[in-house]
Amino acid sequence: MVVVDDQALVRGAFCVLVDSAPDLEVVGEGENGAEAVELARELEPDVVLMDIRMPVMDGLAATGTIAALGLSTRVLVLTTFDLDEYVFGALRAGASGFLLKDTPPAQLLDGIRVIARGESLLAPTVTRLLIEEFVRRGPADVGGRPDPPASLDALTEREREVLVLVARGLSNHEIGTELFVTPATAKTHVSRLLMKLGARDRTQLVVMAYETGLVEPHSP
């Protein structure tokens, strides 16, 4: 993975933490978004651990650029719990999840593993609050990508049901319980949603569910 933060001490601490895990390895580090993009292009890491506020190119622009490269690299954003516009924009740009900078070390490492597996960090309350808030604000207010929301016309009724549950932050196991199907079947439905809607991961499925009006903030 690649660690990007403009503060050398913070960046170094994250690198030491990640390298302490036997199944994780830091292959590069950068101090701004421009370096993050170059490292992603050159190294194609599984995950980029990205700060938001940085000089030269901020994490928002870097996340969008990395997503546009068409790589399998996923971006895990580090943020503070202030729901700022940069975080909303990063989610629209293609970030696969968020963690607070004061996240306990073990939880941070687990979060990196989740993102590396192609999943997304949707369970924490902070993520749903972010999603609801940026949907209320709209793309013009958060500076996110201008693409119109994908149409849901191609989805079956069951796939719509699954998309609603994904937007509520349910795991495949929880979706299976809700719909009385196996977790494997739920996973298949989610995979079909990703393919039909052209989404990178579950985070973008949630974005689409809100942006198309299928799910509204605070809906049950």
mmCIF file of C-alpha atoms in Angstrom, residues 95-213:
data_model
loop_
_atom_site.group_PDB
_atom_site.id
_atom_site.type_symbol
_atom_site.label_atom_id
_atom_site.label_comp_id
_atom_site.label_asym_id
_atom_site.label_seq_id
_atom_site.Cartn_x
_atom_site.Cartn_y
_atom_site.Cartn_z
ATOM 1 C CA ALA A 95 -13.012 6.868 -2.187
ATOM 2 C CA SER A 96 -13.813 3.390 -0.887
ATOM 3 C CA GLY A 97 -14.032 4.361 2.751
ATOM 4 C CA PHE A 98 -13.146 6.679 5.589
ATOM 5 C CA LEU A 99 -11.344 6.367 8.888
ATOM 6 C CA LEU A 100 -10.792 8.938 11.578
ATOM 7 C CA LYS A 101 -7.214 9.930 12.280
ATOM 8 C CA ASP A 102 -7.631 8.891 15.903
ATOM 9 C CA THR A 103 -8.810 5.399 14.943
ATOM 10 C CA PRO A 104 -7.214 2.722 17.169
ATOM 11 C CA PRO A 105 -4.269 1.003 15.426
ATOM 12 C CA ALA A 106 -5.904 -2.431 15.227
ATOM 13 C CA GLN A 107 -9.053 -0.930 13.692
ATOM 14 C CA LEU A 108 -7.003 1.009 11.153
ATOM 15 C CA LEU A 109 -5.220 -2.162 10.053
ATOM 16 C CA ASP A 110 -8.519 -4.018 9.786
ATOM 17 C CA GLY A 111 -9.918 -1.163 7.716
ATOM 18 C CA ILE A 112 -7.008 -1.379 5.300
ATOM 19 C CA ARG A 113 -7.611 -5.113 4.917
ATOM 20 C CA VAL A 114 -11.308 -4.523 4.216
ATOM 21 C CA ILE A 115 -10.523 -2.011 1.475
ATOM 22 C CA ALA A 116 -7.814 -4.265 0.013
ATOM 23 C CA ARG A 117 -10.377 -7.069 -0.345
ATOM 24 C CA GLY A 118 -12.462 -4.817 -2.555
ATOM 25 C CA GLU A 119 -15.026 -4.062 0.112
ATOM 26 C CA SER A 120 -15.818 -0.707 1.666
ATOM 27 C CA LEU A 121 -16.113 0.815 5.100
ATOM 28 C CA LEU A 122 -19.821 1.473 5.425
ATOM 29 C CA ALA A 123 -20.721 0.253 8.882
ATOM 30 C CA PRO A 124 -19.492 3.142 11.037
ATOM 31 C CA THR A 125 -22.108 5.805 11.766
ATOM 32 C CA VAL A 126 -19.782 8.489 10.437
ATOM 33 C CA THR A 127 -19.985 7.041 6.933
ATOM 34 C CA ARG A 128 -23.760 7.116 6.765
ATOM 35 C CA LEU A 129 -23.808 10.656 8.120
ATOM 36 C CA LEU A 130 -21.360 11.670 5.405
ATOM 37 C CA ILE A 131 -23.449 10.036 2.711
ATOM 38 C CA GLU A 132 -26.691 11.604 3.895
ATOM 39 C CA GLU A 133 -25.129 15.024 4.235
ATOM 40 C CA PHE A 134 -23.481 15.184 0.830
ATOM 41 C CA VAL A 135 -26.648 13.892 -0.851
ATOM 42 C CA ARG A 136 -28.624 16.692 0.797
ATOM 43 C CA ARG A 137 -26.044 19.236 -0.312
ATOM 44 C CA GLY A 138 -25.913 18.025 -3.890
ATOM 45 C CA PRO A 139 -22.974 17.923 -6.332
ATOM 46 C CA ALA A 140 -22.896 21.665 -6.901
ATOM 47 C CA ASP A 141 -22.242 22.282 -3.220
ATOM 48 C CA VAL A 142 -19.636 19.612 -2.582
ATOM 49 C CA GLY A 143 -17.513 19.920 -5.685
ATOM 50 C CA GLY A 144 -17.834 16.269 -6.584
ATOM 51 C CA ARG A 145 -17.866 14.630 -9.964
ATOM 52 C CA PRO A 146 -20.545 16.039 -12.305
ATOM 53 C CA ASP A 147 -21.683 12.723 -13.785
ATOM 54 C CA PRO A 148 -25.455 12.191 -13.576
ATOM 55 C CA PRO A 149 -26.662 9.344 -11.358
ATOM 56 C CA ALA A 150 -26.938 5.976 -13.027
ATOM 57 C CA SER A 151 -30.372 4.751 -14.058
ATOM 58 C CA LEU A 152 -31.878 1.918 -12.066
ATOM 59 C CA ASP A 153 -34.175 0.821 -14.886
ATOM 60 C CA ALA A 154 -32.091 -2.256 -15.661
ATOM 61 C CA LEU A 155 -32.406 -3.620 -12.128
ATOM 62 C CA THR A 156 -34.824 -6.337 -11.129
ATOM 63 C CA GLU A 157 -37.123 -5.836 -8.160
ATOM 64 C CA ARG A 158 -34.926 -8.093 -6.031
ATOM 65 C CA GLU A 159 -31.807 -6.167 -7.051
ATOM 66 C CA ARG A 160 -33.513 -2.947 -5.983
ATOM 67 C CA GLU A 161 -34.286 -4.527 -2.633
ATOM 68 C CA VAL A 162 -30.652 -5.528 -2.253
ATOM 69 C CA LEU A 163 -29.474 -2.037 -3.219
ATOM 70 C CA VAL A 164 -31.662 -0.522 -0.499
ATOM 71 C CA LEU A 165 -30.135 -2.866 2.058
ATOM 72 C CA VAL A 166 -26.602 -2.088 0.852
ATOM 73 C CA ALA A 167 -27.400 1.610 1.266
ATOM 74 C CA ARG A 168 -28.423 0.895 4.842
ATOM 75 C CA GLY A 169 -24.944 -0.506 5.453
ATOM 76 C CA LEU A 170 -25.880 -4.173 5.745
ATOM 77 C CA SER A 171 -23.280 -6.874 5.124
ATOM 78 C CA ASN A 172 -23.895 -9.809 2.774
ATOM 79 C CA HIS A 173 -24.759 -11.983 5.762
ATOM 80 C CA GLU A 174 -27.237 -9.393 7.066
ATOM 81 C CA ILE A 175 -28.770 -8.971 3.604
ATOM 82 C CA GLY A 176 -29.204 -12.735 3.406
ATOM 83 C CA THR A 177 -30.968 -12.794 6.765
ATOM 84 C CA GLU A 178 -33.247 -9.921 5.747
ATOM 85 C CA LEU A 179 -34.228 -11.541 2.438
ATOM 86 C CA PHE A 180 -34.152 -15.181 3.635
ATOM 87 C CA VAL A 181 -31.352 -16.150 1.237
ATOM 88 C CA THR A 182 -27.815 -17.407 1.803
ATOM 89 C CA PRO A 183 -24.910 -14.960 2.152
ATOM 90 C CA ALA A 184 -23.520 -16.404 -1.104
ATOM 91 C CA THR A 185 -26.748 -15.501 -2.910
ATOM 92 C CA ALA A 186 -26.668 -12.025 -1.394
ATOM 93 C CA LYS A 187 -23.077 -11.630 -2.581
ATOM 94 C CA THR A 188 -24.133 -12.650 -6.087
ATOM 95 C CA HIS A 189 -26.847 -9.982 -6.089
ATOM 96 C CA VAL A 190 -24.340 -7.359 -4.953
ATOM 97 C CA SER A 191 -21.891 -8.427 -7.672
ATOM 98 C CA ARG A 192 -24.610 -8.035 -10.296
ATOM 99 C CA LEU A 193 -25.420 -4.575 -8.971
ATOM 100 C CA LEU A 194 -21.777 -3.567 -9.277
ATOM 101 C CA MET A 195 -21.682 -4.819 -12.860
ATOM 102 C CA LYS A 196 -25.004 -3.330 -13.985
ATOM 103 C CA LEU A 197 -24.396 0.070 -12.431
ATOM 104 C CA GLY A 198 -20.704 0.249 -13.267
ATOM 105 C CA ALA A 199 -19.809 0.874 -9.632
ATOM 106 C CA ARG A 200 -16.313 0.294 -8.238
ATOM 107 C CA ASP A 201 -17.498 -0.963 -4.870
ATOM 108 C CA ARG A 202 -20.294 -0.903 -2.301
ATOM 109 C CA THR A 203 -19.575 2.693 -1.383
ATOM 110 C CA GLN A 204 -20.520 3.829 -4.863
ATOM 111 C CA LEU A 205 -23.627 1.658 -4.746
ATOM 112 C CA VAL A 206 -24.695 3.604 -1.677
ATOM 113 C CA VAL A 207 -24.008 6.886 -3.455
ATOM 114 C CA MET A 208 -26.166 5.791 -6.397
ATOM 115 C CA ALA A 209 -28.983 4.613 -4.125
ATOM 116 C CA TYR A 210 -29.189 8.058 -2.551
ATOM 117 C CA GLU A 211 -28.589 10.092 -5.700
ATOM 118 C CA THR A 212 -31.311 8.293 -7.656
ATOM 119 C CA GLY A 213 -33.799 8.753 -4.835
#
